C-alpha cells in the first residue's frame, strides 16, 4: 500500500511538473474560490435573490469541479499508460544491450527471416549494441564494411534509436542505400517479445525511480542544514551584524543576522543532537 501511494505521488509530481501535494491543494482551493466568486458575480446580476444567487453559484462551482476532476482522472490514466509504455521500451532496450553478441545476432537473424521480403539478398546486415543513439561513426563504419564486400545496400540494427546526424549522413552518402531497424521495430519480432518486461518488472522499476526521486527531494531539503554550512551561517551572521553599525537600516541587517544565526543553530542541532534512525543489521 505504501509503495502504491509512493508511485502515485511520483506520477502526480511528474504530471504536474514537479509541484508538491501542498501546492496542488492550494491551487485546487484557490481555483474553486475564483470560480465561486465569478459565478456569484454572474448570477447576482441575473436573479434578484441573494440566497438564490449563492445556491446557483455553489451548484455551478460544484458541477465544474466534478467535471474538472473527471478530466484530471482521464488525463492521469492516459499519462500513466504513456509513462509505462515509455518505461517498458527503456527496459527492453536495456535488455537488448545486455545480450551477448551471439544472442543479439540470432535475434536479428530471426527478424530478417521473418521479414525476408524487406531485405535484398545483397544487403549487408550490421548490428550495433549501444545504449546511446546510433552515431555518424557507426554509419560510416557500416558503409566502409559494405564497400569492402562489394555491395551498396546496408541495414543497420541498433538497440537504441538513430540520431538526427546519423540519419542525415546516411541520406548524403552517394552510391549507398542505408536502412535502419531500431529497438522499437525489433519489439514486434516474435522472439524479441520474450524480452519485453512484464507488469511486475515495470512496477518494480517505477517504484525504484519513485524512491530515488524521494531520496533526491530529501537531500535537497536537508542540504541547507549540512554540517559544513554551520560555520558559513555564523560568518554571514557576524558580517551582517557588523555591517548594521554602518548603514541606516540597521534593524533589517540585524534581523537577517539573527535569521542566519538561527539557521546555523538548526544545522548544528540536526547534525549533533537530532535523533537518527537506527542502522539495520
Short mmCIF file of C-alpha atoms in Angstrom, two decimals:
data_model
loop_
_atom_site.label_atom_id
_atom_site.label_comp_id
_atom_site.label_asym_id
_atom_site.label_seq_id
_atom_site.Cartn_x
_atom_site.Cartn_y
_atom_site.Cartn_z
CA UNK A 1 0.00 0.00 0.00
CA UNK A 2 2.82 2.40 0.89
CA UNK A 3 4.54 1.56 -2.39
CA UNK A 4 1.37 2.29 -4.36
CA UNK A 5 0.99 5.68 -2.67
CA UNK A 6 4.63 6.46 -3.40
CA UNK A 7 4.22 5.51 -7.07
CA UNK A 8 1.00 7.52 -7.42
CA UNK A 9 2.67 10.53 -5.80
CA UNK A 10 5.59 10.15 -8.22
CA UNK A 11 3.24 10.12 -11.22
CA UNK A 12 1.36 13.17 -9.96
CA UNK A 13 4.53 15.18 -9.39
CA UNK A 14 5.74 14.27 -12.86
CA UNK A 15 2.41 15.12 -14.49
CA UNK A 16 2.17 18.47 -12.70
CA UNK A 17 5.79 19.49 -13.47
CA UNK A 18 7.23 18.81 -10.02
CA UNK A 19 4.59 20.65 -7.96
CA UNK A 20 4.21 19.24 -4.46
CA UNK A 21 0.97 17.96 -2.92
CA UNK A 22 0.67 21.16 -0.85
CA UNK A 23 1.00 23.33 -3.95
CA UNK A 24 -1.66 21.28 -5.74
CA UNK A 25 -4.04 21.59 -2.77
CA UNK A 26 -3.55 25.36 -2.65
CA UNK A 27 -4.17 25.57 -6.41
CA UNK A 28 -7.30 23.43 -6.02
CA UNK A 29 -8.95 25.65 -3.41
CA UNK A 30 -7.76 28.90 -4.99
CA UNK A 31 -9.25 27.95 -8.35
CA UNK A 32 -12.55 26.89 -6.76
CA UNK A 33 -12.72 30.16 -4.85
CA UNK A 34 -12.18 32.14 -8.03
CA UNK A 35 -14.83 30.06 -9.81
CA UNK A 36 -17.28 30.61 -6.95
CA UNK A 37 -16.72 34.38 -6.94
CA UNK A 38 -17.05 34.60 -10.72
CA UNK A 39 -20.26 32.53 -10.65
CA UNK A 40 -21.71 34.71 -7.88
CA UNK A 41 -20.95 37.90 -9.80
CA UNK A 42 -22.70 36.41 -12.83
CA UNK A 43 -25.81 35.10 -11.04
CA UNK A 44 -26.17 38.16 -8.80
CA UNK A 45 -26.92 40.20 -11.90
CA UNK A 46 -29.33 37.60 -13.27
CA UNK A 47 -31.51 36.97 -10.19
CA UNK A 48 -32.81 39.31 -7.50
CA UNK A 49 -32.48 36.96 -4.54
CA UNK A 50 -29.03 36.87 -2.93
CA UNK A 51 -29.75 33.42 -1.45
CA UNK A 52 -30.69 32.07 -4.88
CA UNK A 53 -27.52 33.58 -6.38
CA UNK A 54 -25.41 31.85 -3.71
CA UNK A 55 -27.14 28.50 -4.30
CA UNK A 56 -26.74 28.76 -8.07
CA UNK A 57 -23.09 29.81 -7.72
CA UNK A 58 -22.34 26.87 -5.41
CA UNK A 59 -24.12 24.45 -7.76
CA UNK A 60 -22.22 25.74 -10.79
CA UNK A 61 -18.91 25.58 -8.94
CA UNK A 62 -19.61 22.04 -7.74
CA UNK A 63 -20.60 20.93 -11.25
CA UNK A 64 -17.48 22.47 -12.78
CA UNK A 65 -15.34 20.87 -10.06
CA UNK A 66 -16.77 17.41 -10.75
CA UNK A 67 -16.17 17.85 -14.48
CA UNK A 68 -12.62 19.06 -13.84
CA UNK A 69 -11.87 16.09 -11.57
CA UNK A 70 -13.21 13.71 -14.23
CA UNK A 71 -10.95 15.29 -16.85
CA UNK A 72 -7.99 15.10 -14.44
CA UNK A 73 -8.71 11.42 -13.78
CA UNK A 74 -8.78 10.62 -17.51
CA UNK A 75 -5.64 12.68 -18.06
CA UNK A 76 -3.86 10.86 -15.23
CA UNK A 77 -4.81 7.43 -16.59
CA UNK A 78 -3.52 8.31 -20.04
CA UNK A 79 -0.34 9.79 -18.58
CA UNK A 80 0.35 6.67 -16.51
CA UNK A 81 -0.26 4.41 -19.51
CA UNK A 82 2.10 6.53 -21.65
CA UNK A 83 4.77 6.55 -18.94
CA UNK A 84 4.54 2.77 -18.54
CA UNK A 85 4.93 2.26 -22.28
CA UNK A 86 7.97 4.53 -22.29
CA UNK A 87 9.50 2.69 -19.34
CA UNK A 88 8.77 -0.70 -20.93
CA UNK A 89 10.60 0.40 -24.09
CA UNK A 90 13.53 1.62 -21.98
CA UNK A 91 13.75 -1.69 -20.10
CA UNK A 92 13.54 -3.59 -23.39
CA UNK A 93 16.45 -1.59 -24.83
CA UNK A 94 18.47 -2.25 -21.70
CA UNK A 95 17.84 -5.97 -22.05
CA UNK A 96 18.91 -5.86 -25.69
CA UNK A 97 22.18 -4.17 -24.72
CA UNK A 98 22.84 -6.83 -22.09
CA UNK A 99 22.54 -9.68 -24.61
CA UNK A 100 25.73 -11.28 -25.80
CA UNK A 101 26.79 -10.53 -29.36
CA UNK A 102 25.73 -14.01 -30.46
CA UNK A 103 22.31 -13.74 -28.78
CA UNK A 104 21.61 -10.37 -30.38
CA UNK A 105 22.78 -11.60 -33.77
CA UNK A 106 20.42 -14.59 -33.51
CA UNK A 107 17.60 -12.17 -32.71
CA UNK A 108 18.49 -10.12 -35.78
CA UNK A 109 18.71 -13.26 -37.90
CA UNK A 110 15.19 -14.24 -36.83
CA UNK A 111 13.91 -10.76 -37.64
CA UNK A 112 15.48 -10.85 -41.12
CA UNK A 113 13.99 -14.28 -41.83
CA UNK A 114 10.57 -13.16 -40.62
CA UNK A 115 10.75 -10.04 -42.86
CA UNK A 116 12.61 -11.66 -45.73
CA UNK A 117 10.69 -9.72 -48.37
CA UNK A 118 12.06 -6.42 -47.00
CA UNK A 119 15.75 -7.38 -47.35
CA UNK A 120 17.64 -7.73 -50.63
CA UNK A 121 19.90 -10.81 -50.82
CA UNK A 122 22.85 -8.46 -51.48
CA UNK A 123 22.08 -6.32 -48.42
CA UNK A 124 24.71 -6.24 -45.69
CA UNK A 125 23.24 -6.55 -42.20
CA UNK A 126 25.18 -4.80 -39.42
CA UNK A 127 24.46 -4.77 -35.70
CA UNK A 128 25.23 -2.04 -33.16
CA UNK A 129 24.69 -2.78 -29.46
CA UNK A 130 24.81 0.54 -27.69
CA UNK A 131 22.73 2.42 -25.13
CA UNK A 132 23.48 5.69 -26.93
CA UNK A 133 21.72 6.62 -30.19
CA UNK A 134 23.32 5.41 -33.41
CA UNK A 135 26.10 7.83 -34.34
CA UNK A 136 27.65 9.04 -37.58
CA UNK A 137 30.72 6.88 -36.93
CA UNK A 138 28.52 3.78 -36.80
CA UNK A 139 27.04 4.66 -40.18
CA UNK A 140 30.46 5.28 -41.73
CA UNK A 141 31.82 2.04 -40.31
CA UNK A 142 28.91 0.07 -41.79
CA UNK A 143 29.29 1.76 -45.19
CA UNK A 144 33.02 1.02 -45.32
CA UNK A 145 32.31 -2.61 -44.50
CA UNK A 146 29.69 -2.76 -47.26
CA UNK A 147 32.14 -1.33 -49.84
CA UNK A 148 34.78 -3.93 -48.95
CA UNK A 149 32.18 -6.63 -49.56
CA UNK A 150 31.07 -5.15 -52.88
CA UNK A 151 27.53 -4.08 -52.02
CA UNK A 152 25.77 -0.73 -51.81
CA UNK A 153 22.91 -1.91 -49.57
CA UNK A 154 23.22 -1.71 -45.78
CA UNK A 155 20.74 -2.39 -42.98
CA UNK A 156 21.86 -1.38 -39.51
CA UNK A 157 20.16 -2.97 -36.49
CA UNK A 158 20.55 -0.87 -33.36
CA UNK A 159 19.49 -1.46 -29.77
CA UNK A 160 18.77 2.25 -29.42
CA UNK A 161 17.47 4.99 -31.70
CA UNK A 162 19.06 6.78 -34.66
CA UNK A 163 20.48 10.23 -34.06
CA UNK A 164 19.48 13.04 -36.41
CA UNK A 165 23.08 13.48 -37.56
CA UNK A 166 23.40 9.78 -38.40
CA UNK A 167 20.18 9.83 -40.42
CA UNK A 168 21.24 12.90 -42.35
CA UNK A 169 24.67 11.43 -43.08
CA UNK A 170 23.14 8.19 -44.35
CA UNK A 171 20.99 10.18 -46.78
CA UNK A 172 24.03 12.15 -48.06
CA UNK A 173 26.35 9.24 -48.79
CA UNK A 174 26.42 8.77 -52.56
CA UNK A 175 26.12 5.32 -54.01
CA UNK A 176 24.93 3.76 -50.74
CA UNK A 177 21.44 2.89 -49.57
CA UNK A 178 21.35 2.72 -45.79
CA UNK A 179 18.39 1.46 -43.80
CA UNK A 180 17.83 1.34 -40.05
CA UNK A 181 15.99 -1.07 -37.77
CA UNK A 182 15.65 0.34 -34.26
CA UNK A 183 14.75 -1.31 -30.97
CA UNK A 184 11.13 -0.17 -31.33
CA UNK A 185 10.83 -2.11 -34.60
CA UNK A 186 12.58 -5.18 -33.18
CA UNK A 187 9.96 -5.29 -30.44
CA UNK A 188 7.37 -6.59 -32.91
CA UNK A 189 9.53 -9.62 -33.69
CA UNK A 190 8.27 -12.90 -32.20
CA UNK A 191 11.43 -13.92 -30.36
CA UNK A 192 12.02 -10.38 -29.11
CA UNK A 193 8.65 -10.37 -27.35
CA UNK A 194 10.11 -12.75 -24.79
CA UNK A 195 12.41 -9.92 -23.69
CA UNK A 196 9.56 -7.47 -23.17
CA UNK A 197 9.22 -6.57 -19.47
CA UNK A 198 6.06 -7.70 -17.71
CA UNK A 199 3.87 -5.64 -15.39
CA UNK A 200 5.85 -6.75 -12.33
CA UNK A 201 9.15 -5.56 -13.84
CA UNK A 202 7.60 -2.23 -14.83
CA UNK A 203 6.06 -1.77 -11.36
CA UNK A 204 9.43 -2.52 -9.73
CA UNK A 205 11.21 -0.03 -12.00
CA UNK A 206 8.60 2.67 -11.30
CA UNK A 207 8.84 2.06 -7.54
CA UNK A 208 12.65 2.22 -7.66
CA UNK A 209 12.54 5.50 -9.62
CA UNK A 210 9.94 6.93 -7.21
CA UNK A 211 12.15 6.02 -4.24
CA UNK A 212 15.18 7.64 -5.90
CA UNK A 213 13.12 10.77 -6.55
CA UNK A 214 12.05 10.79 -2.91
CA UNK A 215 15.66 10.49 -1.74
CA UNK A 216 16.68 13.35 -4.04
CA UNK A 217 13.96 15.56 -2.55
CA UNK A 218 15.07 14.66 0.97
CA UNK A 219 18.66 15.58 0.13
CA UNK A 220 17.61 18.86 -1.46
CA UNK A 221 15.62 19.76 1.68
CA UNK A 222 18.40 18.80 4.10
CA UNK A 223 21.23 20.35 2.06
CA UNK A 224 20.91 23.85 3.61
CA UNK A 225 21.43 22.25 7.04
CA UNK A 226 24.50 20.15 6.34
CA UNK A 227 27.30 20.17 8.93
CA UNK A 228 29.73 22.16 6.75
CA UNK A 229 27.23 25.04 6.49
CA UNK A 230 27.16 25.85 10.22
CA UNK A 231 30.37 27.88 10.02
CA UNK A 232 29.14 29.73 6.93
CA UNK A 233 25.91 30.77 8.63
CA UNK A 234 27.88 32.04 11.65
CA UNK A 235 30.30 34.04 9.48
CA UNK A 236 27.49 35.59 7.45
CA UNK A 237 25.59 36.39 10.64
CA UNK A 238 28.61 38.14 12.16
CA UNK A 239 29.24 40.02 8.90
CA UNK A 240 25.65 41.28 8.71
CA UNK A 241 25.71 42.27 12.37
CA UNK A 242 28.94 44.23 11.86
CA UNK A 243 27.53 45.96 8.78
CA UNK A 244 24.45 47.03 10.74
CA UNK A 245 26.58 49.65 12.52
CA UNK A 246 27.49 51.37 9.25
CA UNK A 247 24.12 51.53 7.45
CA UNK A 248 20.93 53.47 8.00
CA UNK A 249 18.59 50.45 8.02
CA UNK A 250 20.40 48.68 10.86
CA UNK A 251 17.31 46.80 12.05
CA UNK A 252 16.94 44.86 8.80
CA UNK A 253 20.59 43.80 8.83
CA UNK A 254 20.29 42.61 12.43
CA UNK A 255 17.14 40.67 11.63
CA UNK A 256 18.95 38.96 8.75
CA UNK A 257 21.89 38.31 11.06
CA UNK A 258 19.58 36.68 13.59
CA UNK A 259 17.98 34.57 10.85
CA UNK A 260 21.38 33.32 9.66
CA UNK A 261 22.39 32.54 13.24
CA UNK A 262 19.12 30.62 13.70
CA UNK A 263 19.79 28.58 10.55
CA UNK A 264 23.27 27.82 11.83
CA UNK A 265 21.88 26.71 15.20
CA UNK A 266 19.34 24.45 13.50
CA UNK A 267 22.03 22.92 11.29
CA UNK A 268 24.28 22.38 14.32
CA UNK A 269 21.46 20.73 16.30
CA UNK A 270 20.38 18.49 13.42
CA UNK A 271 23.95 17.23 12.94
CA UNK A 272 24.74 16.86 16.65
CA UNK A 273 21.68 16.01 18.72
CA UNK A 274 18.81 15.23 16.36
CA UNK A 275 17.58 11.62 16.71
CA UNK A 276 18.57 9.34 13.85
CA UNK A 277 17.08 6.13 12.58
CA UNK A 278 18.91 3.06 13.89
CA UNK A 279 21.16 1.28 11.45
CA UNK A 280 19.86 -2.02 10.11
CA UNK A 281 21.82 -5.12 10.99
#
